[in-house]
């Protein structure tokens, strides 16, 4: 586990979990306490300003290969990797942490966003694509990369009943064949003030993604029951102008009167295909 920042130059190859097991953790959880203790020990004046971000930021500039196990970035840590190759394992970015990768296409078997941010390139320039077979989102998170879900892959939104959490994506999305979408109750925007309202915010390609998720071969599952669910998807414009894609569990009897014409048309199309 790395509590402090590390730096490895570009001429040094980096091997992570060569035996394809174990966990490598980058965390900033003790940064504030470390600074406090250090300042006390060396009688640093109270006017001194700690550089928390620099102390939480690690850089791996050489070719970095993940063979398996898990790489976890959490607690506001920042991990910059210039050249990442993933042969196996899972990447987890949690609790306001950041994983910044070079602007190149990357394939990884599994990515979990649990409150963190993943960026390919820069926030304003992310033309590379991230391909994964298993994307799981469990907290407010951001993905700045074109996303490709591989054939037979899955997307899981498991927000544990929260009515606030969402995934923000400044990218395009491509979904492979025979993938599954898992939605828990929190991901579903219930109408008329129902509990566990939630939305998935997608910064572009809203209509395209809605149509993909409503395609004939798409199977949508409820994470609570692991059974297929009938999901209504519709777009909504937020007060700040951001377009959102909302997912609603289709229980239309009490809610039909509040649906827009677009929502009703989507629901009718969904049912017609069954």
Coordinates of N, CA and C in Angstrom, one line a residue, residues 3-220:
X3 N 1.0 5.1 0.8 CA 0.4 6.2 1.4 C 0.9 7.6 0.9
X4 N 2.1 7.5 0.4 CA 2.8 8.7 -0.1 C 3.0 8.6 -1.6
X5 N 3.3 9.7 -2.3 CA 3.5 9.7 -3.7 C 4.8 8.9 -4.1
X6 N 4.7 8.3 -5.2 CA 5.9 7.6 -5.8 C 6.1 8.1 -7.2
X7 N 7.4 8.0 -7.7 CA 7.7 8.5 -9.0 C 8.6 7.4 -9.7
X8 N 8.3 6.9 -10.8 CA 9.1 6.0 -11.6 C 9.3 6.5 -13.0
X9 N 10.5 6.7 -13.4 CA 10.8 7.3 -14.7 C 10.5 6.5 -15.9
X10 N 10.5 7.1 -17.0 CA 10.0 6.5 -18.3 C 10.9 5.3 -18.8
X11 N 12.1 5.2 -18.3 CA 13.0 4.1 -18.8 C 12.9 2.9 -17.9
X12 N 12.0 2.9 -16.9 CA 11.9 1.8 -16.0 C 10.6 1.0 -16.3
X13 N 10.7 -0.2 -16.7 CA 9.5 -1.0 -16.9 C 8.9 -1.4 -15.5
X14 N 7.5 -1.3 -15.5 CA 6.9 -1.5 -14.2 C 5.9 -2.7 -14.3
X15 N 6.1 -3.7 -13.4 CA 5.3 -4.9 -13.4 C 4.4 -4.9 -12.2
X16 N 3.1 -5.0 -12.4 CA 2.1 -5.0 -11.3 C 1.5 -6.4 -11.2
X17 N 1.6 -7.0 -10.0 CA 1.0 -8.3 -9.7 C 1.4 -9.4 -10.7
X18 N 2.7 -9.6 -10.8 CA 3.2 -10.6 -11.8 C 2.6 -12.0 -11.6
X19 N 2.3 -12.3 -10.3 CA 1.7 -13.6 -10.1 C 0.2 -13.6 -10.3
X20 N -0.3 -12.5 -10.8 CA -1.7 -12.4 -11.2 C -2.6 -12.5 -10.0
X21 N -2.2 -12.0 -8.8 CA -3.0 -12.0 -7.6 C -2.5 -10.8 -6.8
X22 N -3.3 -10.6 -5.7 CA -2.9 -9.5 -4.8 C -3.5 -8.2 -5.1
X23 N -3.3 -7.2 -4.3 CA -3.8 -5.8 -4.5 C -2.7 -4.8 -4.3
X24 N -2.7 -3.8 -5.2 CA -1.8 -2.7 -5.1 C -2.6 -1.5 -4.9
X25 N -2.4 -0.8 -3.7 CA -3.3 0.3 -3.3 C -2.6 1.6 -3.3
X26 N -3.1 2.6 -3.9 CA -2.6 4.0 -3.8 C -3.7 4.8 -3.0
X27 N -3.3 5.4 -1.9 CA -4.3 6.0 -1.1 C -3.8 7.3 -0.5
X28 N -4.7 8.3 -0.3 CA -4.3 9.6 0.3 C -4.9 9.7 1.7
X29 N -5.4 8.6 2.3 CA -6.1 8.7 3.5 C -5.4 9.2 4.7
X30 N -4.1 9.1 4.7 CA -3.3 9.6 5.9 C -2.6 10.9 5.6
X31 N -2.8 11.5 4.4 CA -2.0 12.6 4.0 C -2.1 13.8 5.0
X32 N -3.3 14.1 5.4 CA -3.5 15.3 6.3 C -2.8 15.0 7.7
X33 N -3.0 13.8 8.2 CA -2.3 13.4 9.5 C -0.8 13.4 9.4
X34 N -0.3 12.9 8.3 CA 1.1 12.9 8.1 C 1.7 14.3 8.1
X35 N 1.1 15.2 7.4 CA 1.5 16.6 7.4 C 1.5 17.2 8.8
X36 N 0.4 17.0 9.4 CA 0.2 17.5 10.8 C 1.3 17.0 11.7
X37 N 1.6 15.8 11.7 CA 2.7 15.2 12.5 C 4.0 15.7 12.1
X38 N 4.2 15.9 10.8 CA 5.5 16.4 10.3 C 5.7 17.8 10.8
X39 N 4.7 18.6 10.6 CA 4.8 20.1 11.0 C 5.0 20.2 12.5
X40 N 4.4 19.3 13.3 CA 4.6 19.4 14.7 C 6.0 19.0 15.1
X41 N 6.5 18.0 14.5 CA 7.8 17.5 14.8 C 8.9 18.5 14.5
X42 N 8.8 19.2 13.4 CA 9.8 20.1 13.0 C 9.4 21.6 13.2
X43 N 8.4 21.8 14.0 CA 8.0 23.1 14.4 C 7.8 24.0 13.2
X44 N 7.1 23.5 12.2 CA 6.8 24.3 11.0 C 5.7 25.4 11.4
X45 N 5.9 26.6 11.0 CA 4.9 27.7 11.3 C 3.5 27.3 10.8
X46 N 2.5 27.8 11.6 CA 1.2 27.6 11.2 C 0.8 28.2 9.9
X47 N 1.5 29.2 9.4 CA 1.2 29.8 8.2 C 1.6 29.0 7.0
X48 N 2.4 27.9 7.2 CA 2.8 27.1 6.1 C 1.6 26.4 5.5
X49 N 1.6 26.2 4.1 CA 0.5 25.6 3.4 C 0.9 24.2 2.9
X50 N 0.4 23.1 3.4 CA 0.7 21.8 2.9 C 0.3 21.6 1.4
X51 N 1.1 20.9 0.7 CA 0.7 20.6 -0.7 C 0.1 19.2 -0.7
X52 N -1.2 19.1 -0.3 CA -1.8 17.8 -0.2 C -1.8 17.1 -1.6
X53 N -2.2 17.8 -2.6 CA -2.3 17.2 -3.9 C -1.0 16.5 -4.4
X54 N 0.1 17.2 -4.3 CA 1.4 16.7 -4.7 C 1.7 15.5 -3.9
X55 N 1.4 15.5 -2.6 CA 1.7 14.3 -1.7 C 0.9 13.1 -2.0
X56 N -0.3 13.3 -2.7 CA -1.2 12.2 -3.0 C -1.0 11.7 -4.5
X57 N -0.1 12.4 -5.3 CA 0.0 12.1 -6.7 C 1.2 11.3 -7.0
X58 N 1.0 10.1 -7.6 CA 2.0 9.2 -8.0 C 2.1 9.2 -9.6
X59 N 3.3 9.0 -10.1 CA 3.5 9.0 -11.5 C 4.3 7.8 -11.9
X60 N 3.8 7.0 -12.8 CA 4.5 5.8 -13.4 C 4.7 6.1 -14.9
X61 N 5.9 6.5 -15.3 CA 6.1 7.0 -16.6 C 6.6 5.9 -17.5
X62 N 7.1 4.8 -17.0 CA 7.6 3.7 -17.8 C 6.4 2.8 -18.2
X63 N 6.7 1.8 -19.1 CA 5.6 0.9 -19.5 C 5.2 0.1 -18.3
X64 N 3.9 0.2 -18.0 CA 3.3 -0.4 -16.8 C 2.4 -1.6 -17.3
X65 N 2.6 -2.8 -16.7 CA 1.8 -3.9 -17.1 C 1.1 -4.5 -15.9
X66 N -0.2 -4.6 -15.9 CA -0.9 -5.2 -14.9 C -1.3 -6.6 -15.3
X67 N -0.8 -7.6 -14.5 CA -1.0 -9.0 -14.9 C -2.3 -9.6 -14.3
X68 N -2.7 -9.1 -13.2 CA -3.9 -9.6 -12.5 C -4.1 -9.0 -11.1
X69 N -4.9 -9.6 -10.3 CA -5.2 -9.0 -9.0 C -6.0 -7.7 -9.2
X70 N -5.7 -6.8 -8.3 CA -6.4 -5.5 -8.3 C -5.4 -4.3 -8.1
X71 N -5.7 -3.2 -8.9 CA -5.1 -1.9 -8.6 C -6.2 -1.0 -8.1
X72 N -6.0 -0.5 -6.9 CA -7.0 0.3 -6.2 C -6.4 1.7 -6.0
X73 N -7.2 2.7 -6.5 CA -6.8 4.1 -6.2 C -7.9 4.7 -5.4
X74 N -7.7 5.3 -4.2 CA -8.8 5.7 -3.4 C -8.3 6.9 -2.5
X75 N -9.3 7.4 -1.8 CA -9.1 8.5 -0.8 C -8.3 9.7 -1.4
X76 N -8.8 10.2 -2.5 CA -8.2 11.4 -3.1 C -6.8 11.2 -3.7
X77 N -6.4 10.0 -3.8 CA -5.1 9.7 -4.4 C -5.2 10.0 -5.9
X78 N -4.1 10.4 -6.5 CA -4.0 10.6 -8.0 C -2.9 9.7 -8.5
X79 N -3.3 8.9 -9.5 CA -2.3 8.0 -10.1 C -2.2 8.3 -11.6
X80 N -1.0 8.8 -12.1 CA -0.8 9.1 -13.5 C 0.0 7.9 -14.1
X81 N -0.5 7.3 -15.1 CA 0.2 6.2 -15.8 C 0.4 6.6 -17.3
X82 N 1.6 6.6 -17.8 CA 1.8 7.1 -19.1 C 1.6 6.0 -20.2
X83 N 1.8 4.7 -19.8 CA 1.7 3.7 -20.8 C 1.3 2.4 -20.1
X84 N -0.1 2.2 -20.0 CA -0.6 1.1 -19.3 C -1.0 -0.1 -20.2
X85 N -0.6 -1.3 -19.9 CA -1.0 -2.5 -20.6 C -1.7 -3.4 -19.5
X86 N -2.9 -3.8 -19.8 CA -3.6 -4.7 -18.8 C -3.8 -6.1 -19.4
X87 N -3.2 -7.1 -18.8 CA -3.3 -8.4 -19.3 C -4.4 -9.2 -18.4
X88 N -4.7 -8.7 -17.3 CA -5.7 -9.3 -16.4 C -6.0 -8.4 -15.2
X89 N -6.9 -8.8 -14.4 CA -7.1 -8.1 -13.1 C -8.2 -7.1 -13.2
X90 N -8.4 -6.4 -12.1 CA -9.4 -5.4 -12.0 C -8.8 -4.0 -11.5
X91 N -9.4 -3.0 -12.1 CA -9.0 -1.6 -11.7 C -10.1 -1.0 -11.0
X92 N -9.9 -0.4 -9.8 CA -10.9 0.2 -8.9 C -10.5 1.6 -8.6
X93 N -11.4 2.6 -8.9 CA -11.1 4.0 -8.6 C -12.2 4.5 -7.7
X94 N -11.8 4.9 -6.5 CA -12.8 5.1 -5.5 C -12.6 6.4 -4.7
X95 N -13.6 6.9 -4.0 CA -13.6 8.0 -3.0 C -12.8 9.2 -3.5
X96 N -13.2 9.8 -4.6 CA -12.7 11.0 -5.1 C -11.2 10.9 -5.6
X97 N -10.8 9.7 -5.9 CA -9.5 9.5 -6.4 C -9.5 9.7 -8.0
X98 N -8.3 9.8 -8.6 CA -8.2 10.0 -10.0 C -7.2 9.0 -10.6
X99 N -7.6 8.4 -11.7 CA -6.6 7.6 -12.5 C -6.5 8.3 -13.9
X100 N -5.4 8.8 -14.2 CA -5.1 9.5 -15.4 C -4.2 8.7 -16.3
X101 N -4.7 8.4 -17.5 CA -4.0 7.5 -18.4 C -3.6 8.2 -19.7
X102 N -2.6 7.7 -20.4 CA -2.3 8.4 -21.7 C -3.4 8.3 -22.7
X103 N -3.4 9.1 -23.7 CA -4.4 9.2 -24.7 C -4.2 8.1 -25.7
X104 N -4.4 6.8 -25.3 CA -4.3 5.7 -26.2 C -5.3 4.7 -25.8
X105 N -5.7 3.8 -26.8 CA -6.7 2.8 -26.5 C -6.2 1.8 -25.5
X106 N -7.1 1.5 -24.5 CA -6.7 0.6 -23.5 C -7.8 -0.4 -23.3
X107 N -7.5 -1.7 -23.1 CA -8.4 -2.8 -22.8 C -8.1 -3.3 -21.4
X108 N -9.2 -3.4 -20.6 CA -9.0 -4.0 -19.3 C -10.2 -4.9 -19.0
X109 N -10.0 -6.1 -18.4 CA -11.2 -7.0 -18.1 C -12.3 -6.3 -17.3
X110 N -11.9 -5.6 -16.2 CA -12.9 -5.1 -15.3 C -12.5 -3.7 -14.7
X111 N -13.5 -2.8 -14.7 CA -13.3 -1.5 -14.2 C -14.4 -1.2 -13.2
X112 N -14.1 -0.8 -12.0 CA -15.1 -0.4 -11.0 C -14.9 1.1 -10.7
X113 N -15.9 1.9 -10.8 CA -15.9 3.3 -10.4 C -16.7 3.4 -9.2
X114 N -16.1 3.7 -8.1 CA -16.7 3.8 -6.8 C -16.5 5.1 -6.1
X115 N -16.7 6.2 -7.0 CA -16.5 7.5 -6.4 C -15.3 8.2 -7.0
X116 N -14.7 7.7 -8.0 CA -13.5 8.3 -8.6 C -13.7 8.7 -10.0
X117 N -12.6 9.2 -10.6 CA -12.5 9.7 -12.0 C -11.5 8.9 -12.8
X118 N -11.8 8.5 -14.0 CA -10.9 7.9 -14.9 C -10.8 8.7 -16.2
X119 N -9.6 9.1 -16.6 CA -9.5 10.0 -17.8 C -8.4 9.4 -18.7
X120 N -8.7 9.3 -20.0 CA -7.8 8.9 -21.0 C -7.4 10.2 -21.7
X121 N -6.1 10.6 -21.7 CA -5.7 11.9 -22.3 C -5.9 12.9 -21.2
X122 N -6.7 14.0 -21.6 CA -7.0 15.0 -20.6 C -8.5 15.2 -20.6
X123 N -9.0 15.9 -19.6 CA -10.4 16.1 -19.4 C -11.0 16.7 -20.7
X124 N -10.3 17.6 -21.4 CA -10.8 18.2 -22.6 C -10.5 17.5 -23.9
X125 N -9.6 16.5 -23.8 CA -9.2 15.8 -25.0 C -9.0 14.4 -24.7
X126 N -10.1 13.6 -24.9 CA -10.0 12.2 -24.6 C -10.6 11.4 -25.8
X127 N -9.8 11.3 -26.8 CA -10.2 10.7 -28.1 C -9.9 9.2 -28.0
X128 N -9.2 8.7 -27.0 CA -8.9 7.3 -26.9 C -10.1 6.5 -26.4
X129 N -10.2 5.2 -26.6 CA -11.3 4.4 -26.1 C -10.8 3.4 -25.0
X130 N -11.6 3.2 -24.0 CA -11.4 2.2 -23.0 C -12.4 1.1 -23.2
X131 N -11.9 -0.1 -23.4 CA -12.7 -1.3 -23.7 C -12.7 -2.2 -22.4
X132 N -13.8 -2.6 -22.0 CA -13.9 -3.4 -20.8 C -15.0 -4.4 -21.0
X133 N -14.9 -5.6 -20.3 CA -16.0 -6.6 -20.3 C -16.9 -6.4 -19.2
X134 N -16.5 -5.6 -18.1 CA -17.3 -5.5 -16.9 C -17.1 -4.2 -16.3
X135 N -18.1 -3.3 -16.5 CA -18.0 -1.9 -15.9 C -19.0 -1.9 -14.8
X136 N -18.6 -1.6 -13.6 CA -19.4 -1.5 -12.4 C -19.3 -0.1 -11.8
X137 N -20.5 0.5 -11.5 CA -20.5 1.9 -10.9 C -21.3 1.8 -9.6
X138 N -20.7 2.3 -8.5 CA -21.3 2.2 -7.2 C -21.4 3.5 -6.5
X139 N -20.9 4.6 -7.1 CA -21.0 5.9 -6.4 C -20.8 7.0 -7.5
X140 N -21.0 8.2 -7.1 CA -20.8 9.3 -8.1 C -19.4 9.2 -8.7
X141 N -19.4 9.1 -10.0 CA -18.1 8.9 -10.7 C -18.1 9.6 -12.0
X142 N -16.9 9.7 -12.6 CA -16.8 10.4 -13.9 C -15.8 9.5 -14.8
X143 N -16.2 9.4 -16.1 CA -15.4 8.7 -17.0 C -15.2 9.6 -18.2
X144 N -13.9 10.0 -18.4 CA -13.5 10.9 -19.5 C -12.8 10.0 -20.5
X145 N -13.5 9.2 -21.3 CA -13.0 8.4 -22.3 C -14.1 7.8 -23.1
X146 N -13.8 7.5 -24.4 CA -14.8 6.7 -25.1 C -14.9 5.3 -24.5
X147 N -16.1 4.9 -24.3 CA -16.3 3.6 -23.6 C -16.8 2.5 -24.6
X148 N -16.1 1.4 -24.6 CA -16.6 0.2 -25.4 C -16.8 -0.9 -24.4
X149 N -18.0 -1.5 -24.4 CA -18.3 -2.7 -23.6 C -18.2 -3.9 -24.6
X150 N -17.3 -4.8 -24.3 CA -17.0 -5.9 -25.2 C -18.2 -6.8 -25.3
X151 N -18.1 -7.7 -26.3 CA -19.1 -8.7 -26.5 C -19.2 -9.6 -25.3
X152 N -20.5 -9.9 -24.9 CA -20.8 -10.7 -23.7 C -20.4 -10.1 -22.4
X153 N -20.2 -8.7 -22.5 CA -19.8 -8.0 -21.3 C -21.1 -7.5 -20.5
X154 N -20.8 -6.7 -19.5 CA -21.9 -6.3 -18.7 C -21.7 -4.9 -18.1
X155 N -22.7 -4.1 -17.9 CA -22.7 -2.8 -17.2 C -23.6 -3.0 -16.0
X156 N -23.0 -2.6 -14.8 CA -23.8 -2.7 -13.6 C -23.8 -1.3 -12.9
X157 N -25.0 -0.8 -12.6 CA -25.2 0.4 -11.8 C -25.8 -0.1 -10.5
X158 N -25.0 0.0 -9.4 CA -25.4 -0.5 -8.1 C -25.2 0.5 -7.0
X159 N -26.1 1.4 -6.9 CA -26.0 2.6 -6.0 C -26.5 2.4 -4.7
X160 N -27.0 1.2 -4.3 CA -27.4 0.9 -2.9 C -28.5 1.7 -2.4
X161 N -29.5 2.1 -3.3 CA -30.7 2.8 -2.8 C -30.6 4.3 -2.8
X162 N -29.4 4.9 -3.1 CA -29.3 6.3 -3.0 C -30.1 7.0 -4.1
X163 N -30.6 8.2 -3.8 CA -31.3 8.9 -4.9 C -30.5 10.1 -5.4
X164 N -29.2 10.1 -5.1 CA -28.3 11.2 -5.6 C -27.3 10.8 -6.5
X165 N -26.8 9.6 -6.6 CA -25.6 9.2 -7.3 C -25.8 9.0 -8.8
X166 N -24.8 9.3 -9.5 CA -24.9 9.1 -11.0 C -23.5 9.0 -11.6
X167 N -23.5 8.5 -12.8 CA -22.2 8.4 -13.6 C -22.3 9.5 -14.6
X168 N -21.2 10.3 -14.6 CA -21.0 11.4 -15.6 C -20.0 11.0 -16.6
X169 N -20.4 11.1 -17.9 CA -19.5 10.6 -19.0 C -19.4 11.6 -20.1
X170 N -18.2 12.1 -20.3 CA -18.0 13.1 -21.4 C -17.4 12.3 -22.6
X171 N -18.2 11.4 -23.1 CA -17.6 10.5 -24.1 C -18.7 9.9 -24.9
X172 N -18.3 9.1 -25.9 CA -19.2 8.2 -26.7 C -19.2 6.8 -26.1
X173 N -20.2 6.1 -26.3 CA -20.4 4.7 -25.8 C -20.7 3.8 -26.9
X174 N -20.0 2.6 -27.0 CA -20.3 1.6 -27.9 C -20.5 0.3 -27.1
X175 N -21.6 -0.4 -27.4 CA -21.9 -1.6 -26.7 C -21.8 -2.8 -27.6
X176 N -21.1 -3.8 -27.2 CA -20.9 -5.0 -28.0 C -22.2 -5.9 -28.1
X177 N -22.0 -7.1 -28.6 CA -23.2 -8.0 -28.8 C -23.4 -8.8 -27.5
X178 N -24.6 -9.1 -27.2 CA -25.0 -10.0 -26.1 C -24.5 -9.5 -24.8
X179 N -24.5 -8.2 -24.5 CA -24.1 -7.7 -23.2 C -25.3 -7.6 -22.3
X180 N -25.1 -7.5 -21.0 CA -26.2 -7.3 -20.1 C -26.0 -6.0 -19.3
X181 N -27.2 -5.4 -19.0 CA -27.2 -4.2 -18.2 C -27.9 -4.5 -16.9
X182 N -27.2 -4.3 -15.7 CA -27.7 -4.6 -14.4 C -28.1 -3.2 -13.8
X183 N -29.3 -3.1 -13.3 CA -29.8 -1.9 -12.7 C -30.3 -2.2 -11.3
X184 N -29.8 -1.5 -10.3 CA -30.5 -1.6 -9.0 C -31.6 -0.5 -8.9
X185 N -32.3 -0.5 -7.8 CA -33.4 0.4 -7.7 C -33.0 1.8 -7.7
X186 N -31.8 2.1 -7.2 CA -31.3 3.5 -7.2 C -31.0 4.0 -8.6
X187 N -30.7 3.2 -9.5 CA -30.5 3.6 -10.9 C -31.7 4.0 -11.6
X188 N -32.9 3.6 -11.1 CA -34.1 3.8 -11.7 C -34.8 5.1 -11.3
X189 N -35.1 6.0 -12.2 CA -35.8 7.2 -11.8 C -37.3 6.9 -11.7
X190 N -37.8 6.9 -10.5 CA -39.2 6.7 -10.3 C -40.0 8.0 -10.4
X191 N -41.1 8.0 -11.0 CA -41.9 9.2 -11.2 C -42.7 9.5 -10.0
X192 N -43.3 10.7 -10.0 CA -44.2 11.2 -9.0 C -43.6 11.0 -7.6
X193 N -42.3 11.3 -7.4 CA -41.7 11.4 -6.1 C -41.5 10.1 -5.4
X194 N -41.4 9.0 -6.2 CA -41.1 7.7 -5.6 C -39.7 7.7 -5.0
X195 N -39.4 6.8 -4.0 CA -38.1 6.7 -3.4 C -37.1 6.1 -4.4
X196 N -35.8 6.3 -4.1 CA -34.7 5.7 -4.9 C -34.7 6.2 -6.3
X197 N -34.9 7.5 -6.5 CA -34.8 8.0 -7.8 C -33.3 8.2 -8.2
X198 N -33.0 7.9 -9.4 CA -31.6 8.0 -9.9 C -31.6 8.2 -11.4
X199 N -30.5 8.9 -11.8 CA -30.3 9.1 -13.3 C -28.9 8.8 -13.6
X200 N -28.7 8.4 -14.9 CA -27.4 8.3 -15.4 C -27.1 9.5 -16.4
X201 N -26.2 10.3 -16.1 CA -25.9 11.4 -16.9 C -24.9 11.1 -18.0
X202 N -25.2 11.3 -19.2 CA -24.3 11.1 -20.3 C -24.2 12.4 -21.1
X203 N -22.9 12.8 -21.3 CA -22.7 14.2 -21.8 C -23.0 14.3 -23.3
X204 N -23.0 13.2 -24.0 CA -23.4 13.3 -25.4 C -23.9 12.0 -25.9
X205 N -24.3 11.9 -27.1 CA -24.9 10.7 -27.7 C -26.1 10.1 -26.9
X206 N -26.8 11.0 -26.3 CA -27.9 10.6 -25.4 C -28.9 9.7 -26.2
X207 N -29.4 10.2 -27.3 CA -30.4 9.4 -28.0 C -29.9 8.1 -28.6
X208 N -28.6 8.2 -29.0 CA -28.0 7.0 -29.6 C -27.9 5.9 -28.5
X209 N -27.5 6.3 -27.3 CA -27.4 5.3 -26.2 C -28.8 4.8 -25.8
X210 N -29.8 5.7 -25.8 CA -31.1 5.2 -25.4 C -31.6 4.1 -26.4
X211 N -31.3 4.4 -27.7 CA -31.8 3.4 -28.7 C -31.0 2.1 -28.6
X212 N -29.7 2.2 -28.2 CA -28.9 0.9 -28.1 C -29.5 0.1 -26.9
X213 N -29.8 0.8 -25.8 CA -30.3 0.1 -24.6 C -31.7 -0.5 -24.8
X214 N -32.4 0.0 -25.8 CA -33.7 -0.5 -26.1 C -33.8 -1.5 -27.2
X215 N -32.6 -1.8 -27.7 CA -32.5 -2.8 -28.9 C -33.1 -4.1 -28.5
X216 N -33.5 -4.9 -29.5 CA -34.2 -6.1 -29.3 C -33.3 -7.1 -28.5
X217 N -32.0 -7.1 -28.7 CA -31.2 -8.2 -28.1 C -30.7 -7.8 -26.7
X218 N -31.1 -6.6 -26.2 CA -30.6 -6.2 -24.9 C -31.4 -6.8 -23.7
X219 N -30.7 -7.3 -22.8 CA -31.3 -7.9 -21.6 C -30.9 -7.0 -20.4
X220 N -32.0 -6.5 -19.7 CA -31.7 -5.6 -18.6 C -32.2 -6.3 -17.3

